[in-house]
Coordinates of C-alpha atoms and ligand atoms in Angstrom, one line a residue:
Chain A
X1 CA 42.7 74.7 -43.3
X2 CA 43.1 77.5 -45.4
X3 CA 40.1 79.9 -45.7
X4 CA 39.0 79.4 -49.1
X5 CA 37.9 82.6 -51.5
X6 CA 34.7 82.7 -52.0
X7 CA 32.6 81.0 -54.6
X8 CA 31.1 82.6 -57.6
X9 CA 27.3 81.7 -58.2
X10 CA 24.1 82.5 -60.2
X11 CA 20.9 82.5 -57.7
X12 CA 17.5 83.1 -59.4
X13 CA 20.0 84.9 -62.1
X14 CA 21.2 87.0 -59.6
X15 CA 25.3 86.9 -59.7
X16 CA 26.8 86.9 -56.1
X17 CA 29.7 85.7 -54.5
X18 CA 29.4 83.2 -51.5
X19 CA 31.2 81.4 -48.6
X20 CA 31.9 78.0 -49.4
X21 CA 29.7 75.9 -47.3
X22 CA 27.0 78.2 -46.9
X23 CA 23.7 76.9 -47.9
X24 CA 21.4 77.9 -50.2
X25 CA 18.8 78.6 -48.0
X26 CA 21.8 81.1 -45.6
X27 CA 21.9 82.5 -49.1
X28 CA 19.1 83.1 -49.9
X29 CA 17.8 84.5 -46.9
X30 CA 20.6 87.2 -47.1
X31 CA 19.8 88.2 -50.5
X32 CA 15.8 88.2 -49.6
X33 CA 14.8 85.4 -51.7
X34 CA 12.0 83.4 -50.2
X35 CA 11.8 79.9 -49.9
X36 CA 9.2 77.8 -47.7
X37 CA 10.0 75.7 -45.3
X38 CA 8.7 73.7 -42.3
X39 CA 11.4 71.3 -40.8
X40 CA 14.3 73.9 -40.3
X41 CA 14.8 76.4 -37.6
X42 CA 18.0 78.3 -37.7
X43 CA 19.1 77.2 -33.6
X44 CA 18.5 73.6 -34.7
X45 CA 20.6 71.3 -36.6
X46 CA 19.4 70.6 -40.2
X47 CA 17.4 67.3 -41.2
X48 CA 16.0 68.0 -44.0
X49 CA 12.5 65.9 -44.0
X50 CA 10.0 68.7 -44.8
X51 CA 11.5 68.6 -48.5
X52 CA 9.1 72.1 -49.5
X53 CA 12.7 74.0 -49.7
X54 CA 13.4 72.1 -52.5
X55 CA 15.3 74.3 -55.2
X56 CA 16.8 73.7 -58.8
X57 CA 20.7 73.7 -58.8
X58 CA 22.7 73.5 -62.3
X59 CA 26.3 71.9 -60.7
X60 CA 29.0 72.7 -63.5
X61 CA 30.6 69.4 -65.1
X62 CA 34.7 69.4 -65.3
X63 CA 34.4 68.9 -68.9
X64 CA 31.8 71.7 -69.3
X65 CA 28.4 72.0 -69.6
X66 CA 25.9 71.8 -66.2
X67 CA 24.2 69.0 -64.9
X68 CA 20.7 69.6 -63.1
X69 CA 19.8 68.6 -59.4
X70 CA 16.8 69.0 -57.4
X71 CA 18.3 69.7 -53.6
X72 CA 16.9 70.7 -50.7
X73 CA 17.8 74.4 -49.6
X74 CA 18.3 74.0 -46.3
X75 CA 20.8 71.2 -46.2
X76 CA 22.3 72.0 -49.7
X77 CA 26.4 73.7 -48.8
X78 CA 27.4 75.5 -51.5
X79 CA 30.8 74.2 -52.8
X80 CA 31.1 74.3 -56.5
X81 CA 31.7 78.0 -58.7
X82 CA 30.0 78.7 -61.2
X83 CA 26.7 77.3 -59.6
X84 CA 23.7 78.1 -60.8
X85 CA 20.2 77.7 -58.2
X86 CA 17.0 78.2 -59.5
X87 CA 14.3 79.1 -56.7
X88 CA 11.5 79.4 -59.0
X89 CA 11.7 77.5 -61.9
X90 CA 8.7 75.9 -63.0
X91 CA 10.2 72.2 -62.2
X92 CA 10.5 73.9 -58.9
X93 CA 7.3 74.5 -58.6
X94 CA 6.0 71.0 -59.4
X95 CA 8.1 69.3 -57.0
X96 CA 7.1 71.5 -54.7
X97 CA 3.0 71.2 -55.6
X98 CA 3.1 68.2 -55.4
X99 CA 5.4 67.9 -52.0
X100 CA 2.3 70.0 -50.6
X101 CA 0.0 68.2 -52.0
X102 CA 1.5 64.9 -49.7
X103 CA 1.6 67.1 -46.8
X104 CA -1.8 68.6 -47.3
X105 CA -3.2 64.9 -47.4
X106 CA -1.3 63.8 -44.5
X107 CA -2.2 66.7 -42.4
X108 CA -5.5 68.1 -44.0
X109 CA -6.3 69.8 -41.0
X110 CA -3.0 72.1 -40.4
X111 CA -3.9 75.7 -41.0
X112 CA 0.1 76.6 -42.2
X113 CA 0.3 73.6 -44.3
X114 CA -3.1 74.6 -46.1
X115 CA -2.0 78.2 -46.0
X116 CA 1.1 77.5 -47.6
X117 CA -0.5 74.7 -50.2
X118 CA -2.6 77.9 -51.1
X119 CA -0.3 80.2 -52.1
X120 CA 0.6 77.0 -54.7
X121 CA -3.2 76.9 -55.7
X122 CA -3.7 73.9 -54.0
X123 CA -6.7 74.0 -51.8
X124 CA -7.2 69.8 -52.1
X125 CA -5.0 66.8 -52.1
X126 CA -5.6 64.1 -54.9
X127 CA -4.0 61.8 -52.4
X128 CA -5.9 59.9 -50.3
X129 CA -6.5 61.2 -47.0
X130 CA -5.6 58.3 -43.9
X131 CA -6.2 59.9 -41.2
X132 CA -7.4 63.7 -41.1
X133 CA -6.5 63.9 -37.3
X134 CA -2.8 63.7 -38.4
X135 CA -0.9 66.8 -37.7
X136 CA 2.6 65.7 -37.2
X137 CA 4.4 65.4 -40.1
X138 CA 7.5 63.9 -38.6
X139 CA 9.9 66.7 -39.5
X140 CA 11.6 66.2 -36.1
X141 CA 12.1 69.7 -35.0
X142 CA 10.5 68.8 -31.7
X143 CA 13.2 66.0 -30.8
X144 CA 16.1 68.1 -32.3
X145 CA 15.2 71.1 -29.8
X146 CA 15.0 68.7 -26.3
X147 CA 18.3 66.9 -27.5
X148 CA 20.4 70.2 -28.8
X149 CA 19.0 72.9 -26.9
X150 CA 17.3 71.8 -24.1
X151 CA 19.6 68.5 -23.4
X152 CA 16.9 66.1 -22.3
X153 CA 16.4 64.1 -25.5
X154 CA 12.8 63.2 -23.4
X155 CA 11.4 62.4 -27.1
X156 CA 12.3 60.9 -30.2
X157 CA 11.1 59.3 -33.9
X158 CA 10.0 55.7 -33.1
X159 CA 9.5 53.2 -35.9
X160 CA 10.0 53.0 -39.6
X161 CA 7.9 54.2 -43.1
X162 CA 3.7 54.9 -42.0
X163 CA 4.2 53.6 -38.5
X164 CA 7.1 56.2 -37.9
X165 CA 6.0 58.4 -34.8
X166 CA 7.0 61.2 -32.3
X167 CA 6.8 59.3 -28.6
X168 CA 8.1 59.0 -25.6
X169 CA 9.9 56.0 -24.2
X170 CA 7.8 53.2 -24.3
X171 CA 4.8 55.8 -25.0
X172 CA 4.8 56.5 -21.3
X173 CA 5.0 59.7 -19.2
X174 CA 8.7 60.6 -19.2
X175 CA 10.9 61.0 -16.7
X176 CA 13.5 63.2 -18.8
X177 CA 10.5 65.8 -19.8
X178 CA 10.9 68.9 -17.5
X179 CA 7.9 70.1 -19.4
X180 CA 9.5 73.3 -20.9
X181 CA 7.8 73.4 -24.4
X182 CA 10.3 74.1 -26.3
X183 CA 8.9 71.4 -29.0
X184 CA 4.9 73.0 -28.9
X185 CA 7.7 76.0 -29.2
X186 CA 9.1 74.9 -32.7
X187 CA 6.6 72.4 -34.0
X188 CA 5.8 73.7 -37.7
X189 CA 2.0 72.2 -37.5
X190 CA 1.1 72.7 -33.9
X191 CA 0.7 68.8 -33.5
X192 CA 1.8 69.2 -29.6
X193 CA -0.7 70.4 -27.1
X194 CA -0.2 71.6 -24.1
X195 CA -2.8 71.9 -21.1
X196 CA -2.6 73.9 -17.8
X197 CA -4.7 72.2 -15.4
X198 CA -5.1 71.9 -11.7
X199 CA -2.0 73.3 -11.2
X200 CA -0.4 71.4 -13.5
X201 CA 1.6 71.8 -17.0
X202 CA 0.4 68.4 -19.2
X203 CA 2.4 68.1 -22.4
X204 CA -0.7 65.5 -23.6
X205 CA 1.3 64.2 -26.7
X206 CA 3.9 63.0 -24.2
X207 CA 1.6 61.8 -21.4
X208 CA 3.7 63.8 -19.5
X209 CA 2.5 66.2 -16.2
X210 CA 4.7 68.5 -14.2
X211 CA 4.1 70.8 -11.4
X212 CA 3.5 74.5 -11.7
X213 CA 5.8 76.7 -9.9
X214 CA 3.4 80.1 -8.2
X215 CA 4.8 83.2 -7.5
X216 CA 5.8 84.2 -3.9
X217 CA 3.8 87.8 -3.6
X218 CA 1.0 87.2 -6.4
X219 CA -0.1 83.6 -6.5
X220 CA 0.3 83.4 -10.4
X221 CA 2.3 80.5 -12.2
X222 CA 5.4 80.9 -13.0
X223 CA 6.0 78.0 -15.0
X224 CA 6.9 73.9 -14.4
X225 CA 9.0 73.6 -11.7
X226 CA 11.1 71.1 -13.1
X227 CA 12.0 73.8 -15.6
X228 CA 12.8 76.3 -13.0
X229 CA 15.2 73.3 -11.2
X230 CA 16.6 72.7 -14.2
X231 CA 17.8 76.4 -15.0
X232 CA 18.6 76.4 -11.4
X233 CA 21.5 73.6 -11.7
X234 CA 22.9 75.0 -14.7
X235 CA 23.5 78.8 -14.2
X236 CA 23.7 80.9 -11.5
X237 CA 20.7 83.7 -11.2
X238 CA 19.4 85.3 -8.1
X239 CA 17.2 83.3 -6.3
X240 CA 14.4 85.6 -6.9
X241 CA 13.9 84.6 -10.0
X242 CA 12.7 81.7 -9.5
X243 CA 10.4 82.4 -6.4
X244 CA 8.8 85.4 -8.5
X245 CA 6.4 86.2 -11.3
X246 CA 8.1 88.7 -14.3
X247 CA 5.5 91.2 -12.4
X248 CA 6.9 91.3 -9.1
X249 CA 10.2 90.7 -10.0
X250 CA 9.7 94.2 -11.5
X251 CA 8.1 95.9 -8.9
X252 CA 10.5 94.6 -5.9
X253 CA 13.5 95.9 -7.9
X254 CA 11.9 99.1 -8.3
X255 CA 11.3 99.2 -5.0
X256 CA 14.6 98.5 -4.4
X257 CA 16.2 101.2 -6.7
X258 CA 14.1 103.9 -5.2
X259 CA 14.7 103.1 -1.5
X260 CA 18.3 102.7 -2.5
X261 CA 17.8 106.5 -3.7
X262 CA 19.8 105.8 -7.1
Chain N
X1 CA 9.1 33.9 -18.1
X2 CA 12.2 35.3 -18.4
X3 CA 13.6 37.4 -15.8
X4 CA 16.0 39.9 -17.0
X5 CA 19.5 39.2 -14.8
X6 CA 21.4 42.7 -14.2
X7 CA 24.3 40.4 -14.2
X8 CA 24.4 38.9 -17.7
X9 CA 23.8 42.5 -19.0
X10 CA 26.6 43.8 -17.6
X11 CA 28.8 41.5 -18.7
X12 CA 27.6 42.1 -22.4
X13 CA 28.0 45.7 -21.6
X14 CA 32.1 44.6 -19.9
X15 CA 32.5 42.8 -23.1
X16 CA 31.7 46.0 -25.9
X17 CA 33.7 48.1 -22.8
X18 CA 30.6 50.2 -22.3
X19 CA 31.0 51.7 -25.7
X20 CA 27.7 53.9 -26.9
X21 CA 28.8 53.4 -30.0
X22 CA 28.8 49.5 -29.6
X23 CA 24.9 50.4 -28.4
X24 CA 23.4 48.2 -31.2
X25 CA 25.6 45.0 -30.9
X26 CA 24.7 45.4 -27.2
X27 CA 21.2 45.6 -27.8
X28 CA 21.6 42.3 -30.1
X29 CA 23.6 40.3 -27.7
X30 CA 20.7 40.9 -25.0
X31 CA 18.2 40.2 -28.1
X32 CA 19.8 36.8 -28.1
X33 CA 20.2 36.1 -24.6
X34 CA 16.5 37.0 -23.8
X35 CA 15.1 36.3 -26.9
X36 CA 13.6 40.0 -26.8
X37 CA 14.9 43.2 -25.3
X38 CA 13.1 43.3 -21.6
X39 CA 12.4 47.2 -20.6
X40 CA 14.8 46.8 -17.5
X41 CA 17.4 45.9 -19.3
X42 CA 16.6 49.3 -21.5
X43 CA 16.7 51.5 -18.7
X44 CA 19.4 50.2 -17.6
X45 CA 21.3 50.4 -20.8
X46 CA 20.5 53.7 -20.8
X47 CA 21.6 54.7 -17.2
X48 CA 25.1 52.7 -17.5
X49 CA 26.2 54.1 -21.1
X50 CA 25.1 57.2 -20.1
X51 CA 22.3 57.1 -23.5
X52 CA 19.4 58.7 -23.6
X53 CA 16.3 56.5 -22.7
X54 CA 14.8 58.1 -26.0
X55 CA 17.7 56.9 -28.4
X56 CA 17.7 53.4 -27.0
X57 CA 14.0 52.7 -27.4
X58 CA 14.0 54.2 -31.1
X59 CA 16.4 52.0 -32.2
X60 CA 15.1 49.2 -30.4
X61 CA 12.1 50.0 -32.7
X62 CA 13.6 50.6 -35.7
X63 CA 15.6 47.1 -36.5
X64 CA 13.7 44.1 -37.4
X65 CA 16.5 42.4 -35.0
X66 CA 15.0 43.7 -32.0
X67 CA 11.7 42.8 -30.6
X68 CA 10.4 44.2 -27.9
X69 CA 7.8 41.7 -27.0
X70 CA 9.2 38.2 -26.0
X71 CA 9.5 35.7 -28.6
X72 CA 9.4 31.8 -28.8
X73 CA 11.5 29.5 -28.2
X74 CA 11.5 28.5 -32.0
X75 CA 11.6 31.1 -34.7
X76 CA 9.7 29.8 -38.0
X77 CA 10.6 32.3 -40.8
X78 CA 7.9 31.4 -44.0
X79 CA 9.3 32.4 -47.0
X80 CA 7.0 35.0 -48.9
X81 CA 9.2 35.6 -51.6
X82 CA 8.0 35.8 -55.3
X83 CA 9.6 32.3 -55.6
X84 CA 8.3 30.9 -52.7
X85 CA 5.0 32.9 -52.6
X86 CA 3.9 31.3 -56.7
X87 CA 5.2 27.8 -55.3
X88 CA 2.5 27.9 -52.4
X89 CA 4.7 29.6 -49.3
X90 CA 1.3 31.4 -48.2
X91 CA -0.2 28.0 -47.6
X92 CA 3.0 27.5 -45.8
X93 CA 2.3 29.9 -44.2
X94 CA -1.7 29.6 -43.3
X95 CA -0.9 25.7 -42.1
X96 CA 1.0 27.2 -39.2
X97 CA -1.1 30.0 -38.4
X98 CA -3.9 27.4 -38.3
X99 CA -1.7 25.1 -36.4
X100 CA -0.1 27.6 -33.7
X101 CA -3.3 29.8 -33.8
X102 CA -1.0 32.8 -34.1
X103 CA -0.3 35.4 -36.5
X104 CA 2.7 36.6 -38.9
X105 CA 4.6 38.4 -35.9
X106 CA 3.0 36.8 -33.3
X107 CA 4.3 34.3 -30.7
X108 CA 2.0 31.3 -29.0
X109 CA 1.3 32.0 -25.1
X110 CA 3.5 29.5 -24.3
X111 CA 6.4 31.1 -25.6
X112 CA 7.4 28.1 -28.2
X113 CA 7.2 29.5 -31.3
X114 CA 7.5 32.9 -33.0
X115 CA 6.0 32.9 -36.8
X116 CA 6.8 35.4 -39.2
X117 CA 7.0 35.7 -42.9
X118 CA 10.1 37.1 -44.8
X119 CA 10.6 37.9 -48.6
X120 CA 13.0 35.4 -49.8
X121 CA 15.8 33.8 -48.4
X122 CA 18.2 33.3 -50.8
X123 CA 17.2 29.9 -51.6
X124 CA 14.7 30.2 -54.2
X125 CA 15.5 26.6 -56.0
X126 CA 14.6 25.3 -52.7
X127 CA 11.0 26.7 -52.6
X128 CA 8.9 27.1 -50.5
X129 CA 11.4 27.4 -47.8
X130 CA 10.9 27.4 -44.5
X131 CA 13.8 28.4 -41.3
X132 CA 13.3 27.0 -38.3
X133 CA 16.3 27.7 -36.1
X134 CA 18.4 28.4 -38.6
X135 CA 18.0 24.9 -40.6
X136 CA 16.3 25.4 -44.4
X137 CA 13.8 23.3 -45.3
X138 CA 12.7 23.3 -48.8
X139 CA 10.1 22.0 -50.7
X140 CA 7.9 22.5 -47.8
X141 CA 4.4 20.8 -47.9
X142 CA 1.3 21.8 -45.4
X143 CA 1.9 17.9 -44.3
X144 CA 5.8 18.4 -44.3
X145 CA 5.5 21.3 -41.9
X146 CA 2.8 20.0 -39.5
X147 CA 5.6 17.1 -38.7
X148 CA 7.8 19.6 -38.3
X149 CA 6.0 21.4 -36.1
X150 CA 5.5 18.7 -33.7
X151 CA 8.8 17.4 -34.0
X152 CA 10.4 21.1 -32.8
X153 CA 7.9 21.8 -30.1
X154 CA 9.8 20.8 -26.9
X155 CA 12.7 20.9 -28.5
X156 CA 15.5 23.5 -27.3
X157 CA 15.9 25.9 -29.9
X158 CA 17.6 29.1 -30.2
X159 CA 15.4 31.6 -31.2
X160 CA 17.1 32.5 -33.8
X161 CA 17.3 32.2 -37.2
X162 CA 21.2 32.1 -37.6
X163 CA 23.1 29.9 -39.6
X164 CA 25.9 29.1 -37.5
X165 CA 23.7 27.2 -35.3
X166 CA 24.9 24.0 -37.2
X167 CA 24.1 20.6 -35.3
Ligands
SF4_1 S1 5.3 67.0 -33.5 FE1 5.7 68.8 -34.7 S2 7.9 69.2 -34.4 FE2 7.5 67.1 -33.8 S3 7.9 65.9 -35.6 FE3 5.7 66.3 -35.6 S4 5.5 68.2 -36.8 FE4 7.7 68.0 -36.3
FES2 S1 13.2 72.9 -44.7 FE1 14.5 71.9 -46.1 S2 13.7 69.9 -46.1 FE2 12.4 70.9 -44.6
FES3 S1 11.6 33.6 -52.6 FE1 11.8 32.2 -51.0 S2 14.0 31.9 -50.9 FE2 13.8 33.4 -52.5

């Protein structure tokens, strides 16, 4: 396919030219423009659940004229000149209030959701509050991560409408879960906990408990050792690196460099 | 209680060529063969079509098809439906839960019968309409239904509420 020339568009009345099939919110970023979100990460494919990117777009019509959509940034590819986004309209902001305003009473605990309902002036929800331990709000960065990045796909979204949940197989410890973290990593709401204990990493949300590998020379954790097996099989590193803490790693090539007298 | 055979599993998986993307007509045929989807048969979906354990199970959740619990051997399906529900389905309804002792959802412990309640059928001139195996009967009474009851119980049944089981 030919590479297309790219598109002229309006953003927050700013006049720019774009790549088609950039989004809004690739767009945006580059020109500084802010706009909240919680479900995206830029490593991790788009799924746009979150819905707080939500942005005002005026799509030209062939026989003139502009028709008005509200789309979400993060999933939104520009493809039409002559586009024109608002960020910050005020129907913008409404959608959005009131997008925070669900969240907030979903997850009434969840310091960035309340933080970011704030800077909205929302402090309180008018929706009813079910269950004020909730702190997952399903956005599904955690399972996008440990099938896209990590490759295990240990987790994913079980069920349908209010009994929709993050879980395991069969809510039981998993056998895919190495452990890593990488979805305590990227969760937007801090909804998954993990616990070091007896010399063990416990990711409690997925029932799931792996060993700690401990450094040769100190004795301190390294990390799960299913992790370290796991980068083991897939790229070739010195075997130090998996015996030894970042400390002693350190310190025995030092050693190294100065008995070597380079 | 149903033992799930490796055998019969593979030959549904032969059958869809071990296909992931036939994944969900798998998962039906061994929905109809054991009238619920066993967890071996799960993990070993998974480990043949080379599927992540993870994808399996949220599907298996997400269709109404798929039960992961067994069911009966008869399926009753009580029409809820505005038609059915303001010509007296919920007494339909109550009669068998009363009758089975079970639940909407539930099955009896001796794995004859499955109740649940769906919104509409299609046949509203017919209501209140009950399925039991995949035969509609309308204009269902409490006293129409407890004969019915007793007249399926031991009786071979499918499981199913499909219309091509014609007799
Ligand atoms: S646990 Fe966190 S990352 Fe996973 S779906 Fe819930 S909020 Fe998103
Ligand atoms: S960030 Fe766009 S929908 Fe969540
Ligand atoms: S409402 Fe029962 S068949 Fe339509």
């Amino acid at each position: 396919m030919l590479r297309s020339d790219p598109l002229k568009i309006t953003i927050d009345g700013i006049e720019t030219e774009v790549e088609k099939e950039t989004t809004i919110l690739q767009l945006a970023k580059k020109l500084g423009i802010e706009i909240p979100t919680l479900c995206h990460h830029d490593a991790i494919s788009t799924y746009g659940a979150c819905r707080v990117c939500t942005v005002e777009v005026g799509i030209p019509r062939s026989g003139g004229g502009k028709r008005t959509r509200m789309v979400t940034a993060c999933n939104y590819p520009i493809r039409d000149n002559g586009l024109n986004i608002n960020t910050k309209s005020e129907r913008v902001l409404a959608v959005r209030k009131m997008i925070l305003e669900l969240l907030l009473a979903r997850c009434p605990g969840v310091k960035r959701i309340q933080d970011m309902a704030k800077e909205y002036e929302i402090t309180e929800s008018r929706f009813p509050i079910e269950n004020p331990e909730e702190e997952c709000i399903l956005c599904g960065l955690c399972t996008r991560v440990c099938q896209e990045i990590i490759g295990k796909s240990a987790i994913s979204l079980v069920g349908r409408g209010f009994e929709r949940k993050v879980l395991t197989p069969f809510d039981e410890p998993s056998e895919d879960c190495i452990a890593c973290g990488a979805c305590a990593y990227v969760c937007p709401t801090g909804a998954i906990k993990i616990v070091q204990e007896d010399g063990k990493l416990t990711i409690k949300n997925w029932k799931t408990s792996r060993e700690l590998a401990k450094c040769l020379e100190c004795g301190e954790y390294v990390g799960s050792e299913a992790v370290l097996q796991y980068i083991k099989e897939r790229v070739s590193l010195p075997e130090d690196i998996f015996k030894l803490c970042e400390k002693c790693r350190r310190k025995k090539l030092q050693k190294e460099l100065i008995t070597t007298g380079k | 209680m149903l033992r799930s055979d490796p055998i019969k599993v593979k030959e549904i998986l032969k059958h869809y060529k071990y296909e992931q993307s036939s994944l969900i007509h798998i998962l039906q045929d061994i929905q109809v063969e054991y009238r619920y989807l066993p967890k071996e048969t799960m993990l070993f979906v998974a480990r043949e079509l080379k599927i992540p354990l993870s994808r399996i199970y949220s599907v298996a959740n997400f269709y109404n098809a798929f039960s992961l619990k067994p069911k009966g051997k008869h399926l009753i399906s009580v029409c809820l439906g505005t038609a059915c529900h303001v010509r007296g389905g919920k007494r339909i309804a109550e009669e068998v839960e009363r009758t089975l002792n079970v639940k909407s959802g539930e099955t009896t412990p001796d794995l004859e019968f499955t109740l649940e309640t769906v919104n509409c059928l299609g046949a509203c001139a017919l209501g209140p309409v009950v399925v039991v195996d995949g035969h509609y009967y309308g204009q269902m009474t409490s006293l129409k239904m407890k004969k019915l009851l007793s007249s399926s119980k031991g009786g071979r049944g499918n499981g199913k509420n499909e219309k091509d089981n014609k007799s």
